[in-house]
Coordinates of C-alpha atoms and ligand atoms in Angstrom, one line a residue:
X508 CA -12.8 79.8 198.3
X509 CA -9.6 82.0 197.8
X510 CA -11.6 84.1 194.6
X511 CA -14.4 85.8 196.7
X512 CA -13.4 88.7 199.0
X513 CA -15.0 88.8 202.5
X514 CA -16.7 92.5 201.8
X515 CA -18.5 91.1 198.6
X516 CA -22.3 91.2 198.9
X517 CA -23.7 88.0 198.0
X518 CA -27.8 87.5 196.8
X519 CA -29.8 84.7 198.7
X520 CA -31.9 82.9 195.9
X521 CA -34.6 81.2 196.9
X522 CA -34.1 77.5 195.4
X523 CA -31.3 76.3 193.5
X524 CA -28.7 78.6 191.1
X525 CA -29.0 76.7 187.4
X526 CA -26.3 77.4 185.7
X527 CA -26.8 77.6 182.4
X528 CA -30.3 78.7 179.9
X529 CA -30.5 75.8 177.7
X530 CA -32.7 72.8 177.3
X531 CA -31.7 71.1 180.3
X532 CA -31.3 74.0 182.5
X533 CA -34.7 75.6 181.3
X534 CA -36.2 72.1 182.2
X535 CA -34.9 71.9 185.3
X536 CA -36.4 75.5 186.5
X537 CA -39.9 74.4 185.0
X538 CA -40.0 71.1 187.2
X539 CA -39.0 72.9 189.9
X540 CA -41.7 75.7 189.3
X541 CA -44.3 73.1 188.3
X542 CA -44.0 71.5 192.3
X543 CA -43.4 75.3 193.8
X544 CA -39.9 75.8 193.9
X545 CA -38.6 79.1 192.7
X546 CA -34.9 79.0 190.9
X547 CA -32.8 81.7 189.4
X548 CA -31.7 80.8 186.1
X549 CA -27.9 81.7 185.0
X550 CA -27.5 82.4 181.3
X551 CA -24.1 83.5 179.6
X552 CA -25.9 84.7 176.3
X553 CA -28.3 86.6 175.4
X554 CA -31.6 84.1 175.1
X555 CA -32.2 80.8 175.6
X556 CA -30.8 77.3 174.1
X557 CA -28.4 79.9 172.3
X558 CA -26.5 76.9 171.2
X559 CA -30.0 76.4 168.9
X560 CA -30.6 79.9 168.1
X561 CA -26.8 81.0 167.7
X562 CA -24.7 78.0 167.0
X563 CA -26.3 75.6 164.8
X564 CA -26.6 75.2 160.9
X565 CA -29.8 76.0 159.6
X566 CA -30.3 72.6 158.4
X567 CA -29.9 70.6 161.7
X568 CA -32.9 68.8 163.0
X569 CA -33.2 66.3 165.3
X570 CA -32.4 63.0 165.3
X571 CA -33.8 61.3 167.7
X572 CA -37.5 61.2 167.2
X573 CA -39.4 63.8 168.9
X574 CA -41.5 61.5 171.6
X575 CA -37.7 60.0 172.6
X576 CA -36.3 63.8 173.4
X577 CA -39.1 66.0 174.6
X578 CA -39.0 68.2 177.4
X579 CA -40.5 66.6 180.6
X580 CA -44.2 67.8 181.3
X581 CA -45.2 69.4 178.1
X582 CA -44.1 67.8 174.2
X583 CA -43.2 69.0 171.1
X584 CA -47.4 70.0 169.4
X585 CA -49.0 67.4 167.8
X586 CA -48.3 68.7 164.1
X587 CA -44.5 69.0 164.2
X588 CA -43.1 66.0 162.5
X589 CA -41.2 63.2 163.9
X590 CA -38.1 64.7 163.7
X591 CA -38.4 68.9 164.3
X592 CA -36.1 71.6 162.2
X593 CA -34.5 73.9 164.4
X594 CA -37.1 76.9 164.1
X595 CA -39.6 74.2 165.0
X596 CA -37.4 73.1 167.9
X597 CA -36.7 76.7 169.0
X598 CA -39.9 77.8 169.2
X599 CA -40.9 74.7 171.4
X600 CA -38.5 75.6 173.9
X601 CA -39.3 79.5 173.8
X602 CA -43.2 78.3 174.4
X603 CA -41.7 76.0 177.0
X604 CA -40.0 78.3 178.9
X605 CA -42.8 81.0 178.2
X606 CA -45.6 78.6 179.7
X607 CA -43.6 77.7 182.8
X608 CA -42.7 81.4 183.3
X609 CA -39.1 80.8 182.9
X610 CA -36.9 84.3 183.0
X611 CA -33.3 83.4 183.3
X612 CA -31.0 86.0 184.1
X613 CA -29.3 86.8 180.6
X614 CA -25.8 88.1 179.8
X615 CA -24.2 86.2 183.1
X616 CA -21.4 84.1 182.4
X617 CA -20.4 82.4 185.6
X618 CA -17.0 83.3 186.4
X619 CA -16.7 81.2 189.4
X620 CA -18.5 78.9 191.5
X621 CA -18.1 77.4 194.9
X622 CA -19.2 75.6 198.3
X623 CA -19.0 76.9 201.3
X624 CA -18.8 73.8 203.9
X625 CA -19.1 76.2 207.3
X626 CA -22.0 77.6 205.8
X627 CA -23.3 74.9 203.8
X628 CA -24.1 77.2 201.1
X629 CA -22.9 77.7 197.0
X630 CA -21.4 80.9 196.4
X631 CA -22.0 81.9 192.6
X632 CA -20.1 84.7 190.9
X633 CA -20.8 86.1 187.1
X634 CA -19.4 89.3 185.6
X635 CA -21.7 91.8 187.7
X636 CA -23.3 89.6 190.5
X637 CA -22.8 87.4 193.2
X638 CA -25.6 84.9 194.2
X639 CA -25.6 82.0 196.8
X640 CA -27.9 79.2 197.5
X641 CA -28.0 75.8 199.4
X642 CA -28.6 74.1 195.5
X643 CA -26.3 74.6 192.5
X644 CA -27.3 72.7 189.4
X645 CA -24.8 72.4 186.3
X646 CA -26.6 73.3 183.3
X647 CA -23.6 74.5 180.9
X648 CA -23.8 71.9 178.4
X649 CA -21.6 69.3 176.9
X650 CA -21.1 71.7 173.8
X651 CA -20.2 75.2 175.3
X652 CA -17.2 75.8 173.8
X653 CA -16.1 75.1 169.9
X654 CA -12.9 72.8 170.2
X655 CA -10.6 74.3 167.3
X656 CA -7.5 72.4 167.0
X657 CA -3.9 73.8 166.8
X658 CA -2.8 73.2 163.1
X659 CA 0.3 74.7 162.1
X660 CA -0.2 77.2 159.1
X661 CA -4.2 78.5 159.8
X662 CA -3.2 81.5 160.3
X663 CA -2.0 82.1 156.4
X664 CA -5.1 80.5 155.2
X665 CA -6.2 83.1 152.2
X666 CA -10.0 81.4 151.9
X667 CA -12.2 81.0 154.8
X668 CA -11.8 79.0 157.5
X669 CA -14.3 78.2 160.1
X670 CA -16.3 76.4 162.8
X671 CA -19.2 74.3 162.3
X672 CA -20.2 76.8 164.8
X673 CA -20.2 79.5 162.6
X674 CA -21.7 77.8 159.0
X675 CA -25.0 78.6 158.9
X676 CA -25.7 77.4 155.6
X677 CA -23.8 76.5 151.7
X678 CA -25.1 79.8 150.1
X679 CA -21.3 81.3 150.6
X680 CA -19.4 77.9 149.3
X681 CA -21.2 77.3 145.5
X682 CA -18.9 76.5 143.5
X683 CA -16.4 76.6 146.5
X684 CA -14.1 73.7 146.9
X685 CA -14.3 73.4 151.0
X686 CA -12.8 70.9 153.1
X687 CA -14.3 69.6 156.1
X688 CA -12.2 68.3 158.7
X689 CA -14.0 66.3 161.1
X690 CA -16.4 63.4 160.4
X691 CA -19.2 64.1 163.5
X692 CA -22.7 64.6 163.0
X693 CA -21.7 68.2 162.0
X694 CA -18.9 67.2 159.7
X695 CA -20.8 64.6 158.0
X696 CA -24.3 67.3 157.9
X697 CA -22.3 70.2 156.5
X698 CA -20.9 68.2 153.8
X699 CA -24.4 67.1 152.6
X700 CA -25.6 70.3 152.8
X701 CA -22.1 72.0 151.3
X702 CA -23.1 69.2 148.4
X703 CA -26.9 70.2 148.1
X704 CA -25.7 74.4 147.7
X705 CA -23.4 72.7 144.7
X706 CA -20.6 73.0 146.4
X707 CA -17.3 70.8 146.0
X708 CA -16.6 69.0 149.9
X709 CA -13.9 66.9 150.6
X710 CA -14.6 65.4 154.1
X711 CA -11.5 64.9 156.4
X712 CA -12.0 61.1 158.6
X713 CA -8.8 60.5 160.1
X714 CA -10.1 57.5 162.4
X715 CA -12.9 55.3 162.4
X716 CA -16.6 56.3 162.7
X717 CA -19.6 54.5 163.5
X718 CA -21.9 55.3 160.7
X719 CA -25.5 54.1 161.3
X720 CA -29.1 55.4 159.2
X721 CA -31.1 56.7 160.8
X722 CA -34.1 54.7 160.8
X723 CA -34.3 51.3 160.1
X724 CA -37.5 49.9 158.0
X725 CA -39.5 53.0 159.7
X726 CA -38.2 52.9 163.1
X727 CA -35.8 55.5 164.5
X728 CA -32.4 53.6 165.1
X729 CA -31.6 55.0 168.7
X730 CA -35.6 54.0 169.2
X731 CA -34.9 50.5 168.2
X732 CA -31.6 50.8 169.9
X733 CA -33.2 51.9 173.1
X734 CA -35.9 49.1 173.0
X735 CA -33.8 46.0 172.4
X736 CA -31.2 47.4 175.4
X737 CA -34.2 46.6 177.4
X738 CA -33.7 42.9 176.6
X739 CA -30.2 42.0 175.2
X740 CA -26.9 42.6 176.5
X741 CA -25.4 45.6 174.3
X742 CA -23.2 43.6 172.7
X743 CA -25.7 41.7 171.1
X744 CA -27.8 44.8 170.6
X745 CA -24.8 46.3 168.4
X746 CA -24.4 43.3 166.5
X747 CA -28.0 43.8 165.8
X748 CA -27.5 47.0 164.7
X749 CA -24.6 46.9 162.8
X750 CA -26.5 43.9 160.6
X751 CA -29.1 46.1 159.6
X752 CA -26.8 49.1 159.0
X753 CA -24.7 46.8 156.8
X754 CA -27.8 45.4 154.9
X755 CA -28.7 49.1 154.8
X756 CA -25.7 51.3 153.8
X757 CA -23.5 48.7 152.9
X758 CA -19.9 47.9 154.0
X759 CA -18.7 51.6 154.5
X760 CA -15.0 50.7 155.0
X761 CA -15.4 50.6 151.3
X762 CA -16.0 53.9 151.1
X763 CA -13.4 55.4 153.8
X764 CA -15.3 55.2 156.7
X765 CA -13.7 52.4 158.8
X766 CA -15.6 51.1 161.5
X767 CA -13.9 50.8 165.2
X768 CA -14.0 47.4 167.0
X769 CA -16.3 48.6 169.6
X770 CA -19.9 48.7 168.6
X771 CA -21.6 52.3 168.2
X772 CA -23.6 51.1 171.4
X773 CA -20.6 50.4 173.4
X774 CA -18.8 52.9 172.2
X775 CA -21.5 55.5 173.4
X776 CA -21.4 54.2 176.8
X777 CA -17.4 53.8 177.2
X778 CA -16.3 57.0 175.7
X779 CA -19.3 59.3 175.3
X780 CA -19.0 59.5 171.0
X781 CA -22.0 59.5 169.7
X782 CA -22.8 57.2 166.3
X783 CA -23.4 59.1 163.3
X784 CA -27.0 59.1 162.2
X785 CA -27.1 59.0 158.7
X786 CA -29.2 61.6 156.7
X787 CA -28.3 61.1 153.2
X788 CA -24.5 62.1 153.6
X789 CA -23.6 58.3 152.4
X790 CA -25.1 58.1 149.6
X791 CA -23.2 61.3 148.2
X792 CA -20.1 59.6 149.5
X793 CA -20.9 56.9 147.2
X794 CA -21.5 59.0 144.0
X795 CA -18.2 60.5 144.7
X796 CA -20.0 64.2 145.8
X797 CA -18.8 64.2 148.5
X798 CA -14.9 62.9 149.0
X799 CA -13.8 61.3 151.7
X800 CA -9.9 61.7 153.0
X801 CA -8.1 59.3 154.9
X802 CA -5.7 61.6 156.7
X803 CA -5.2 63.7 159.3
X804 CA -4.5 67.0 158.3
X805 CA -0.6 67.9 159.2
X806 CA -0.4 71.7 158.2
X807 CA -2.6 74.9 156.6
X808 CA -1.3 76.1 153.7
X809 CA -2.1 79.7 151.7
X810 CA -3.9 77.9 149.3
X811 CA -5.2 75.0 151.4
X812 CA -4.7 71.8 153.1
X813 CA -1.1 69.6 153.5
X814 CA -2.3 65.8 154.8
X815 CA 0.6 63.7 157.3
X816 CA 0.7 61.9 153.8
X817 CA 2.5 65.0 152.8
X818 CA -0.5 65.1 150.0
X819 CA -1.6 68.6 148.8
X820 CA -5.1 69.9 148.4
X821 CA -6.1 73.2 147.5
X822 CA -9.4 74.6 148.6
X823 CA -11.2 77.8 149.0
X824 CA -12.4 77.3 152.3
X825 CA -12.2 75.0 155.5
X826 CA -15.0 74.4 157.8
X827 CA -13.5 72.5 161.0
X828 CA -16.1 70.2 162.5
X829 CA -13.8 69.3 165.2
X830 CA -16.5 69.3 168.0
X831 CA -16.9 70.9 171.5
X832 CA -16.2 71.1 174.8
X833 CA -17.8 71.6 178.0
X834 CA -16.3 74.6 180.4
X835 CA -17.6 73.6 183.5
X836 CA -13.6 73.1 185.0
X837 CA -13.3 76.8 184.8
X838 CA -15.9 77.9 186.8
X839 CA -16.2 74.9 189.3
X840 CA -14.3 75.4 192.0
X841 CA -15.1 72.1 194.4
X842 CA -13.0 70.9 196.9
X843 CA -13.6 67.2 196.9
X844 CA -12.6 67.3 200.4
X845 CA -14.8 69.6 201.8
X846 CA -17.6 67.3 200.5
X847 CA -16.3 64.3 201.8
X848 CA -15.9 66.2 205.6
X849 CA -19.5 67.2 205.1
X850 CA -21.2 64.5 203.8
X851 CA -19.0 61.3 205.1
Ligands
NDP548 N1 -28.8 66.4 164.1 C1 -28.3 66.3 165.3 O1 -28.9 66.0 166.3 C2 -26.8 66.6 165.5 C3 -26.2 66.3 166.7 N2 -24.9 66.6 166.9 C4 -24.3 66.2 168.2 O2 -23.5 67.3 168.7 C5 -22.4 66.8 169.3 C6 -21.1 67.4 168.6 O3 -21.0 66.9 167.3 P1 -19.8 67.3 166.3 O4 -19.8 68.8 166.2 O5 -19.9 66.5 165.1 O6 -18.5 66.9 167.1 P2 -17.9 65.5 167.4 O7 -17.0 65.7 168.6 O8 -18.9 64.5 167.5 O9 -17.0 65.2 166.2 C7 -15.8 65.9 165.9 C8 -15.1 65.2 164.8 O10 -13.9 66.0 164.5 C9 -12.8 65.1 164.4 N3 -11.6 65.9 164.7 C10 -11.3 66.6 165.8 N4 -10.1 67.2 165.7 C11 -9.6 66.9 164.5 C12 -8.4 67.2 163.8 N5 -7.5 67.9 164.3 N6 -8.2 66.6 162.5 C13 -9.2 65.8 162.0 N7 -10.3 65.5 162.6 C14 -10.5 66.0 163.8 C15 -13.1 64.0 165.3 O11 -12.4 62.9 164.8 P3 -11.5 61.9 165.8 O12 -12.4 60.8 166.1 O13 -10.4 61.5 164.9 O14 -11.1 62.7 167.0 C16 -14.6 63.8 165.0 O15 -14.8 63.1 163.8 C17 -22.4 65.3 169.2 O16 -23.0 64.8 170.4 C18 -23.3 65.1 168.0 O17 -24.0 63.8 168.0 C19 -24.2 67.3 166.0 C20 -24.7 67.6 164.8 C21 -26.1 67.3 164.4
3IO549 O1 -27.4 60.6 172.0 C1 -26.6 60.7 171.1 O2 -25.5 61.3 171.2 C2 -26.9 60.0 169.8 O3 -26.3 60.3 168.8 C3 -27.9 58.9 169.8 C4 -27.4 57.6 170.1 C5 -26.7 57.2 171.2 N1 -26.5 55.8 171.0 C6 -27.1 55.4 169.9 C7 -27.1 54.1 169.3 C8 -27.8 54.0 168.1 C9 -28.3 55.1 167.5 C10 -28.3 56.3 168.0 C11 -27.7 56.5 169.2

C-alpha cells in the first residue's frame, strides 16, 4: 500500500465502503440498511445515478421491461409503463434512495483503494478523505468513462464533434448533416432521434452488429430470451431468436448491418456486447433516413470525415458513439497475493 502515508488519519465506517452512487451501488446500501447494516456510500459526482441524470440523451428509456430491471425490494409504481423514460427512471431511483434513507457522500472520487492483509481492513482514499472498513464493494459502473477514440485530424474539426455522452437531444443538428460513428445502442438511438429533429445522419458500422427488435409479438425480447435460456442450450435459444428477428426486421446484411457468427446470446455471454434492441432506427435505415457506412473512419478532416476507403464525407457535426469504459484499474490497488496468503 505504497500510496497511503503512515501519519494519514483514516475514518472507521461502520459496514462496507460502496464505491460508487448509482443504481447498483444505491441498491446495495438499501439491502444492507433494510437487514441493519449501516454503509457509507462513495459518490464522484454530485447526485445519484449521475450517469441518468448527467450522461444520457433525453430520449433513452429502458429496454428491458420494467419487472426484468427493478431495484430489489421496492419496483418501479404501478402506472409507469413497461418500459420507463429517463425522468420516470430518475425519479424512481431518487424515491428509492429517499425511502431507504440513502445519503452517499457526494463529490468523492476515489483516488485509491486498498487491502490491508495485517490488518485485515480496506483502506479508501478520495480527494479530501480517507475511510477504511473490513468491506469494500465496487459500485463504479461498467460506463464511467466515455471511450473517445484517437482519430487523426479531430482536432481541426470546424463543426461539432461530440460524445454520446454529451448529446442531449437533435434540437442543435436540424438540418445538420451529422455523422455518427459507432453502431451501439447509443449510436443506433441518436441517429433515430438525429432523424426525428429532421436532421441528415449517416451512421458509421464498421463491423458486424447484432440487431434484434425489441419485442417480439408483445413480448420483450431479452424476456423471451431469458425464459427459453431456462430450457434450451443458448445456441438454440439464438437460433430462436435470430428466426423471429429475421421474420421481423428482415435480412439486415441487406441493409449494412452484417451479422457476426456468434449469436447475440452467445455473444453477450463471451465478450460482454450487448445486442442492439431495435426502437424504430431500422426502419429509417430502410427508407434511406438514416445512412448506413461500411467503413471505419481513417482520419477528421476540416470539413468532415475521410473513411480507410479513402471516401470523403462532409458533415457539420460528429457525435462519436464509441462507448465506455469502466475505471475501476485506477483506483484498485489489490495485490492478488496478499489475498491468496490470507484466504488460502
Ligand atoms: N436504451 C438503453 O437501455 C440503452 C442502453 N445502452 C447500453 O449502454 C452500454 C453502452 O452502449 P454504447 O454507448 O452504444 O456503447 P457500445 O460499446 O455498445 O458501442 C460502441 C460502438 O462504437 C463502435 N466504435 C468504437 N470505436 C469506434 C471507432 N473508432 N470507429 C468506428 N466505430 C467505433 C463500436 O464498434 P466495434 O464493434 O467496431 O468496436 C460499437 O458499435 C451498452 O451496454 C448498451 O447496451 C446504451 C444506450 C441505450
Ligand atoms: O443487458 C444488456 O446489455 C442487453 O442489452 C440485454 C440483452 C442481453 N442479452 C440479450 C439477448 C436478447 C435481447 C436482449 C439482451
Amino acid at each position: 500500500m505504497g500510496s497511503f502515508g503512515r501519519d494519514e488519519v483514516f475514518t472507521k465506517v461502520e459496514g462496507p465502503i460502496i464505491v460508487g452512487g448509482g443504481p447498483s451501488g444505491i441498491a446495495v446500501a438499501a439491502c444492507l440498511k433494510h437487514d441493519g447494516i449501516p454503509s457509507l456510500v462513495l459518490e464522484r459526482n454530485d447526485c445519484i445515478a449521475s450517469l441518468w441524470q448527467h450522461k444520457a440523451y433525453d430520449c433513452v428509456k429502458l429496454h428491458i421491461p420494467k419487472e426484468l430491471c427493478e431495484l430489489p425490494l421496492l419496483g418501479y409504481p404501478k402506472s409507469y409503463p413497461k418500459y420507463p423514460t429517463k425522468s420516470q427512471f430518475i425519479s424512481y431511483i431518487t424515491s428509492y434512495a429517499d425511502h431507504f434513507g440513502i445519503k452517499p457522500l457526494f463529490n468523492q472520487t476515489v483516488e485509491s483503494a486498498g487491502f490491508e492483509v495485517e490488518r485485515g481492513v480496506w483502506r479508501v482514499k478520495t480527494q479530501d478523505g480517507c475511510y477504511e472498513s473490513r468491506w469494500l464493494v465496487v459500485a463504479s459502473g461498467e460506463n464511467a468513462e466515455p471511450l473517445v477514440p484517437k482519430i487523426p485530424g479531430s482536432e481541426v474539426f470546424e463543426g461539432t464533434l461530440v460524445h454520446a455522452s454529451e448529446y442531449k437531444n437533435g434540437d442543435e443538428f436540424r438540418g445538420k448533416r451529422v455523422v455518427v460513428i459507432g453502431c451501439g445502442n447509443s449510436g443506433m438511438e441518436i441517429s433515430l432521434d438525429l432523424c426525428n429533429h429532421d436532421s441528415i445522419p449517416f451512421m458509421v458500422v464498421r463491423n458486424s452488429v447484432h440487431v434484434v427488435p425489441r419485442d417480439m409479438f408483445g413480448f420483450s425480447t431479452f424476456g423471451l430470451a431469458m425464459t427459453l435460456i431456462k430450457w434450451l442450450p443458448i445456441k438454440l435459444v439464438d437460433k430462436v431468436i435470430l428466426s423471429i428477428t429475421n421474420y421481423i426486421l428482415g435480412d439486415t446484411e441487406k441493409f449494412g448491418l452484417r451479422r457476426p457468427k456468434t449469436g447475440p446470446l452467445e455473444m453477450k455471454m463471451t465478450t460482454g456486447r450487448s445486442p442492439v434492441l431495435d426502437v424504430g432506427t431500422l426502419s429509417k435505415v430502410k427508407t434511406g433516413n438514416i445512412k448506413v457506412v461500411e467503413q471505419g473512419v481513417r482520419e477528421i478532416t476540416k470539413n468532415g470525415v475521410v473513411f480507410m476507403d479513402g471516401q470523403e464525407l462532409e458533415c457539420d457535426c460528429i457525435v462519436l458513439a464509441t462507448g465506455y469504459k469502466s475505471n475501476v484499474t485506477s483506483w484498485l490497488k489489490v495485490n492478488a497475493w496478499a489475498y491468496i496468503m490470507k484466504f488460502y
